[in-house]
XYZ file of C-alpha atoms in Angstrom:
307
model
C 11.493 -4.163 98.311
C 14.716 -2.943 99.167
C 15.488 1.008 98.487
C 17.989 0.078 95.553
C 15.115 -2.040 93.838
C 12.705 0.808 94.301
C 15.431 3.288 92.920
C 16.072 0.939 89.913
C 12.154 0.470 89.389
C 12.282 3.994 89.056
C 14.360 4.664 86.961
C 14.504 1.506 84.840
C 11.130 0.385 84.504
C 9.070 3.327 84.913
C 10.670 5.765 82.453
C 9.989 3.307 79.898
C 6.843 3.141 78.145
C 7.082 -0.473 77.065
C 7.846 -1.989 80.990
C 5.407 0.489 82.428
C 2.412 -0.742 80.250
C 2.936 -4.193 81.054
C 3.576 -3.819 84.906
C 6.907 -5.268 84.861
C 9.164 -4.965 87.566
C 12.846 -6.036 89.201
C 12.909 -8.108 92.021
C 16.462 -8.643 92.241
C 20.091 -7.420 90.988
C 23.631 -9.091 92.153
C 26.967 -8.858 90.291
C 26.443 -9.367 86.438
C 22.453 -10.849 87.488
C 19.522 -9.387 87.101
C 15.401 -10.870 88.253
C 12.560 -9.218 86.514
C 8.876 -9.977 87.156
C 6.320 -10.139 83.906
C 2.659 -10.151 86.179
C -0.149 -12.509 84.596
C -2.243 -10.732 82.626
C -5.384 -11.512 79.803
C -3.521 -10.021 77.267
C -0.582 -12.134 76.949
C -2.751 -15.711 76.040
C -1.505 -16.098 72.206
C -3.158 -19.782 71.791
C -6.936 -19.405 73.239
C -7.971 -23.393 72.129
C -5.162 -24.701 74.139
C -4.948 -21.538 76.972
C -1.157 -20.793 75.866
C 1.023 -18.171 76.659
C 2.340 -16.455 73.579
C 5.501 -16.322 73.499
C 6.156 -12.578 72.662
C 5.773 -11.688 76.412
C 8.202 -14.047 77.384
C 11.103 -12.581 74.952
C 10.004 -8.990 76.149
C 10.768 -10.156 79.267
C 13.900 -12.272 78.945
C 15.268 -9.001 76.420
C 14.598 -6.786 79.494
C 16.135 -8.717 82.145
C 19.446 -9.793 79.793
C 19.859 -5.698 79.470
C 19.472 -5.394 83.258
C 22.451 -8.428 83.493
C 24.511 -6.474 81.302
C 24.449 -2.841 83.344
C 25.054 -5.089 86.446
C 28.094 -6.330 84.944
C 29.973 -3.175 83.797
C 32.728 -1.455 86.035
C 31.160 2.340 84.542
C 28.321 3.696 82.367
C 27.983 3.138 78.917
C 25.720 2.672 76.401
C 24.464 -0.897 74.863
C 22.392 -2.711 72.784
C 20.879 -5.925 71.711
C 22.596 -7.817 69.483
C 21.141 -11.238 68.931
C 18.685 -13.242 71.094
C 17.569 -16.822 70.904
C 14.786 -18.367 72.728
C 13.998 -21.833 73.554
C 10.819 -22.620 74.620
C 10.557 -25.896 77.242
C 7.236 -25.816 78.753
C 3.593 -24.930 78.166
C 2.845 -21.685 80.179
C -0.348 -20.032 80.447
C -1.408 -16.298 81.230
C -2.754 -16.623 84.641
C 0.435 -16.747 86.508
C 3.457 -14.184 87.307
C 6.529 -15.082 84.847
C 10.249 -14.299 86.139
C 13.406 -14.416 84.013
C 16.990 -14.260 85.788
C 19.396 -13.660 83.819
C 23.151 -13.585 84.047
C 26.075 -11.742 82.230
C 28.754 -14.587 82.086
C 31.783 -12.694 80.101
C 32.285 -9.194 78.990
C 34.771 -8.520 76.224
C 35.907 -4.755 75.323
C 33.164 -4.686 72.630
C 30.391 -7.812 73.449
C 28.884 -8.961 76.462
C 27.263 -12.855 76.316
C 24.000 -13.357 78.743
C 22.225 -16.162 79.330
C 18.609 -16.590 81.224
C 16.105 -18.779 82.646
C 12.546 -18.117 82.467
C 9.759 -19.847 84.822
C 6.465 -19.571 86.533
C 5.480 -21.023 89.747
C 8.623 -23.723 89.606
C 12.051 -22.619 89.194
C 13.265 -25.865 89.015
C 11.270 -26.491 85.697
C 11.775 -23.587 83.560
C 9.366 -22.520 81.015
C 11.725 -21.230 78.399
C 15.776 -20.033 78.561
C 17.605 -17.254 76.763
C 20.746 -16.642 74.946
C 21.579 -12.850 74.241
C 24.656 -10.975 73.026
C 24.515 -7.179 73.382
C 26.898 -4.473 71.807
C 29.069 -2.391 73.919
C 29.837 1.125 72.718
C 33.409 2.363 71.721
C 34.521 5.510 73.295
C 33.649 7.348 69.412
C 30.143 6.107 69.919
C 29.753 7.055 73.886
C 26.834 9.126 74.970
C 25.643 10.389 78.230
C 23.735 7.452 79.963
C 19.741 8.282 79.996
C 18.667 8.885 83.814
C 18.112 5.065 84.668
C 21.442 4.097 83.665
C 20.646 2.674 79.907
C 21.059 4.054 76.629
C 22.357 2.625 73.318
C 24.265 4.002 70.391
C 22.537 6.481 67.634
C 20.939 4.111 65.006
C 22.479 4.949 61.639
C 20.525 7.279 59.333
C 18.266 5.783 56.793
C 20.536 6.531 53.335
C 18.639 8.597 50.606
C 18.930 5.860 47.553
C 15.559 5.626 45.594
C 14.664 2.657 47.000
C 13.784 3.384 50.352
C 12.204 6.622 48.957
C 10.175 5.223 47.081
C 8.646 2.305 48.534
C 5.494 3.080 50.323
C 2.898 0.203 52.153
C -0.255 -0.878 50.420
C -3.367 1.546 51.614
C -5.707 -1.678 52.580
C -4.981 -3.932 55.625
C -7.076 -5.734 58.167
C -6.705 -7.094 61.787
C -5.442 -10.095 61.620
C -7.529 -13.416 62.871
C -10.626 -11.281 62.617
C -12.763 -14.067 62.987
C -10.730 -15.098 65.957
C -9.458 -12.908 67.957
C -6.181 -13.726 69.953
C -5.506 -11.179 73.300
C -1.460 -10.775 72.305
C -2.013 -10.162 68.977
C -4.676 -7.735 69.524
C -2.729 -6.101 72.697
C -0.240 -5.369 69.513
C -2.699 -4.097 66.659
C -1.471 -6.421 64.416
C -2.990 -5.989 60.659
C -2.238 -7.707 57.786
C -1.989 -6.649 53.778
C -1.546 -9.027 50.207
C 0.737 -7.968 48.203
C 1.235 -10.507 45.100
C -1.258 -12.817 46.982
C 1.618 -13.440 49.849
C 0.675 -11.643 53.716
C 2.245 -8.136 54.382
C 1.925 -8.457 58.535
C 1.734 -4.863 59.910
C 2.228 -4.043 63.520
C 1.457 0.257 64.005
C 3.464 2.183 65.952
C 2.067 2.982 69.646
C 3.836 4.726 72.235
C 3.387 1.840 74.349
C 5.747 -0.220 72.890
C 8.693 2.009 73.137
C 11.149 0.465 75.387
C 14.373 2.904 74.428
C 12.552 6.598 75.526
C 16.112 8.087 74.213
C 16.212 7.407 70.676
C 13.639 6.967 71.108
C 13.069 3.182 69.849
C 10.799 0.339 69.981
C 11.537 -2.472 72.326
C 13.969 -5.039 71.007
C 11.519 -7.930 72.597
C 8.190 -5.999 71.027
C 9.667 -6.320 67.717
C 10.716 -10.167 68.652
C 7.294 -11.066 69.244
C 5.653 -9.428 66.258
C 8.344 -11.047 63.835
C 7.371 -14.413 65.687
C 3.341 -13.765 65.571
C 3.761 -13.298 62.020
C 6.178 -16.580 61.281
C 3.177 -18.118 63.373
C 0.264 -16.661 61.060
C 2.252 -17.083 57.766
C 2.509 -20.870 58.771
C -1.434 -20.763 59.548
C -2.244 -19.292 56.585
C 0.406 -22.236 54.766
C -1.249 -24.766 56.339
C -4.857 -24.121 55.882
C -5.844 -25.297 59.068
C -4.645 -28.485 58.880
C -2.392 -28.198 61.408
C -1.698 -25.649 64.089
C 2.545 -24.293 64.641
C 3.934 -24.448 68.241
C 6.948 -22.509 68.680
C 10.180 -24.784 69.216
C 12.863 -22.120 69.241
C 13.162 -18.173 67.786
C 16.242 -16.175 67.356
C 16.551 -12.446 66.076
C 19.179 -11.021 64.784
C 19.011 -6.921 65.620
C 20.101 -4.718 62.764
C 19.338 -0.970 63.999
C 16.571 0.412 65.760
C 13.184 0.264 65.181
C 12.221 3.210 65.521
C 8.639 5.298 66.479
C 7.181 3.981 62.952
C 4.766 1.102 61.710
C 6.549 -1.899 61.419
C 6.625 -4.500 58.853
C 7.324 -7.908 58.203
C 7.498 -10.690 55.260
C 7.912 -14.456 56.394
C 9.422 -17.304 54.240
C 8.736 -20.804 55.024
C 12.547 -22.220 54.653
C 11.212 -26.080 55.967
C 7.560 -28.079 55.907
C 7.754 -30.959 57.267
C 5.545 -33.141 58.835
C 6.360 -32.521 62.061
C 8.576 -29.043 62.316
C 8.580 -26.299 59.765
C 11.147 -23.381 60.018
C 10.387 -19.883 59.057
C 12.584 -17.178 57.910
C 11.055 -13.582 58.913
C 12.105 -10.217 57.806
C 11.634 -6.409 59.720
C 11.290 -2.983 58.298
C 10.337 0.334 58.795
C 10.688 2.289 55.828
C 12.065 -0.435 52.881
C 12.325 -3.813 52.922
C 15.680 -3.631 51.660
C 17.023 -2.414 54.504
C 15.500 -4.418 57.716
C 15.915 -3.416 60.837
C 16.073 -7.465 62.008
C 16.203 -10.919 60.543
C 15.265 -14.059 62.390
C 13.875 -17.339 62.219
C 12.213 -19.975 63.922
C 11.354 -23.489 64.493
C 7.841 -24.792 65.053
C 6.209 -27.824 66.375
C 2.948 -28.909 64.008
C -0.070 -30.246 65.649
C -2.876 -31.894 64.771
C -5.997 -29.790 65.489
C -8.016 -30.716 68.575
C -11.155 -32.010 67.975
């Protein structure tokens, strides 16, 4: 590894809790490109009867390496921050090999900058997933010092004092989630689960693991991704009774404001049931669900169960 890799590990990836924990790492940086490595690991299998990959690790890791694009891209310092970011998911992967995303920041406006990525295994010429991302730039009101590793984002606005979001607190009772079967990801996650007018309440609690913005400090754009898609995935379970099991097609989030060092929440809406693709709606808070901190949705393949 070259000494500006090591320098950019440094300061990058191991000042953040989030990329530290999971061992992930940049193997390469160009003009407006960026390479990150996501190392195989037990704890990313989301689909143990079929040996799948979930797919949370995979936007963690495409999020990381589109931010990465975007501070190769810019002539000076300033601070940005996720947007919206779609993924499309191509391939089967499983958890026993090294994933790597490249991503590359193809136009930069005075206030946007547009990314797009590729994300494979062992063959780059058959990608496993790829990545669309648009990420905020600050205005010169907004600009802050940059953290020591070169990224920071804008102050997240504060939370406003009306009654609602005063007043709303989460049920006491919750559960893990699967409890009779137990999937690595969403355990790696502490994902619980609450009723609330017989619909799920999907909980993820805040650990400092998941931070991937130390200044804020915030939890990582791609963490909060993968929960919102785990629980579109176990809403749909739950929908279907069994009867079938959801494959994720595509996912896109919409980012709001930050999430910030506080259990997360999130209620899904099944939009589409088809017979072969359902589409779920899925919304993100922190302290009220009337005001989110992200909104997305996703498409998913239904599959017969395997006998």
């Amino acid at each position: 590894m070259t000494p500006i890799l090591e320098d950019l590990n440094k300061k990058y990836v191991a000042r953040t809790p989030h990329m530290r924990d999971i061992g992930m790492r940049i193997v390469g940086v160009d003009q407006a490109r960026g390479t990150m490595v996501l190392p195989a690991r037990a704890d990313w299998l989301g689909d143990p009867a079929r040996g799948l990959l979930h797919p949370g690790p995979l936007t963690v890791l495409a999020d990381s390496a589109c931010g990465l694009a975007v501070g190769a891209a810019l002539e000076k310092r300033m601070p940005y921050a996720t947007l919206d970011l779609r993924m499309d998911y191509l391939r089967p992967a499983g958890p026993d090999q090294d994933v790597t995303c490249e991503a590359e920041c193809y136009r930069v406006t005075r206030s946007v900058a547009f990314i797009r990525a590729d994300v494979w295994q062992a063959d780059r010429a058959q990608p496993i997933a790829t990545a669309t991302a648009s990420f905020m730039l600050s205005t010169p009101a907004g600009t802050r010092p940059a953290t020591p590793g070169g990224v920071s984002m804008p102050e997240a606005p504060a939370v406003p004092s009306d009654a609602s979001v005063a007043t709303w607190s989460a049920p006491a009772a919750s559960e893990p989630v699967l409890r009779d079967n137990p999937v690595p990801y969403l355990q790696y996650l502490g994902l619980r689960v609450s009723q609330v007018a017989g619909q799920p309440l999907f909980r993820m609690p805040y650990q400092e693991k998941l931070i991937g913005n130390p200044r804020l400090p915030a939890i990582h754009g791609g963490v909060i991704a993968g929960f919102a898609e785990s629980a579109a995935i176990l809403h749909l379970i739950q929908t279907l009774r069994g009867n079938k099991l959801p494959k994720s097609i595509d996912f896109s989030i919409d980012y709001l404001r930050a999430g910030r060092p506080e259990e997360t929440f999130a209620s899904c809406e099944v939009v589409r049931l088809g017979s072969r693709v359902a589409m779920v709606q899925v919304r993100c808070w922190q302290r009220s669900p009337d005001y989110p901190i992200t909104v997305s949705r996703g498409h998913f393949l239904l599959a017969e169960p395997e006998s």
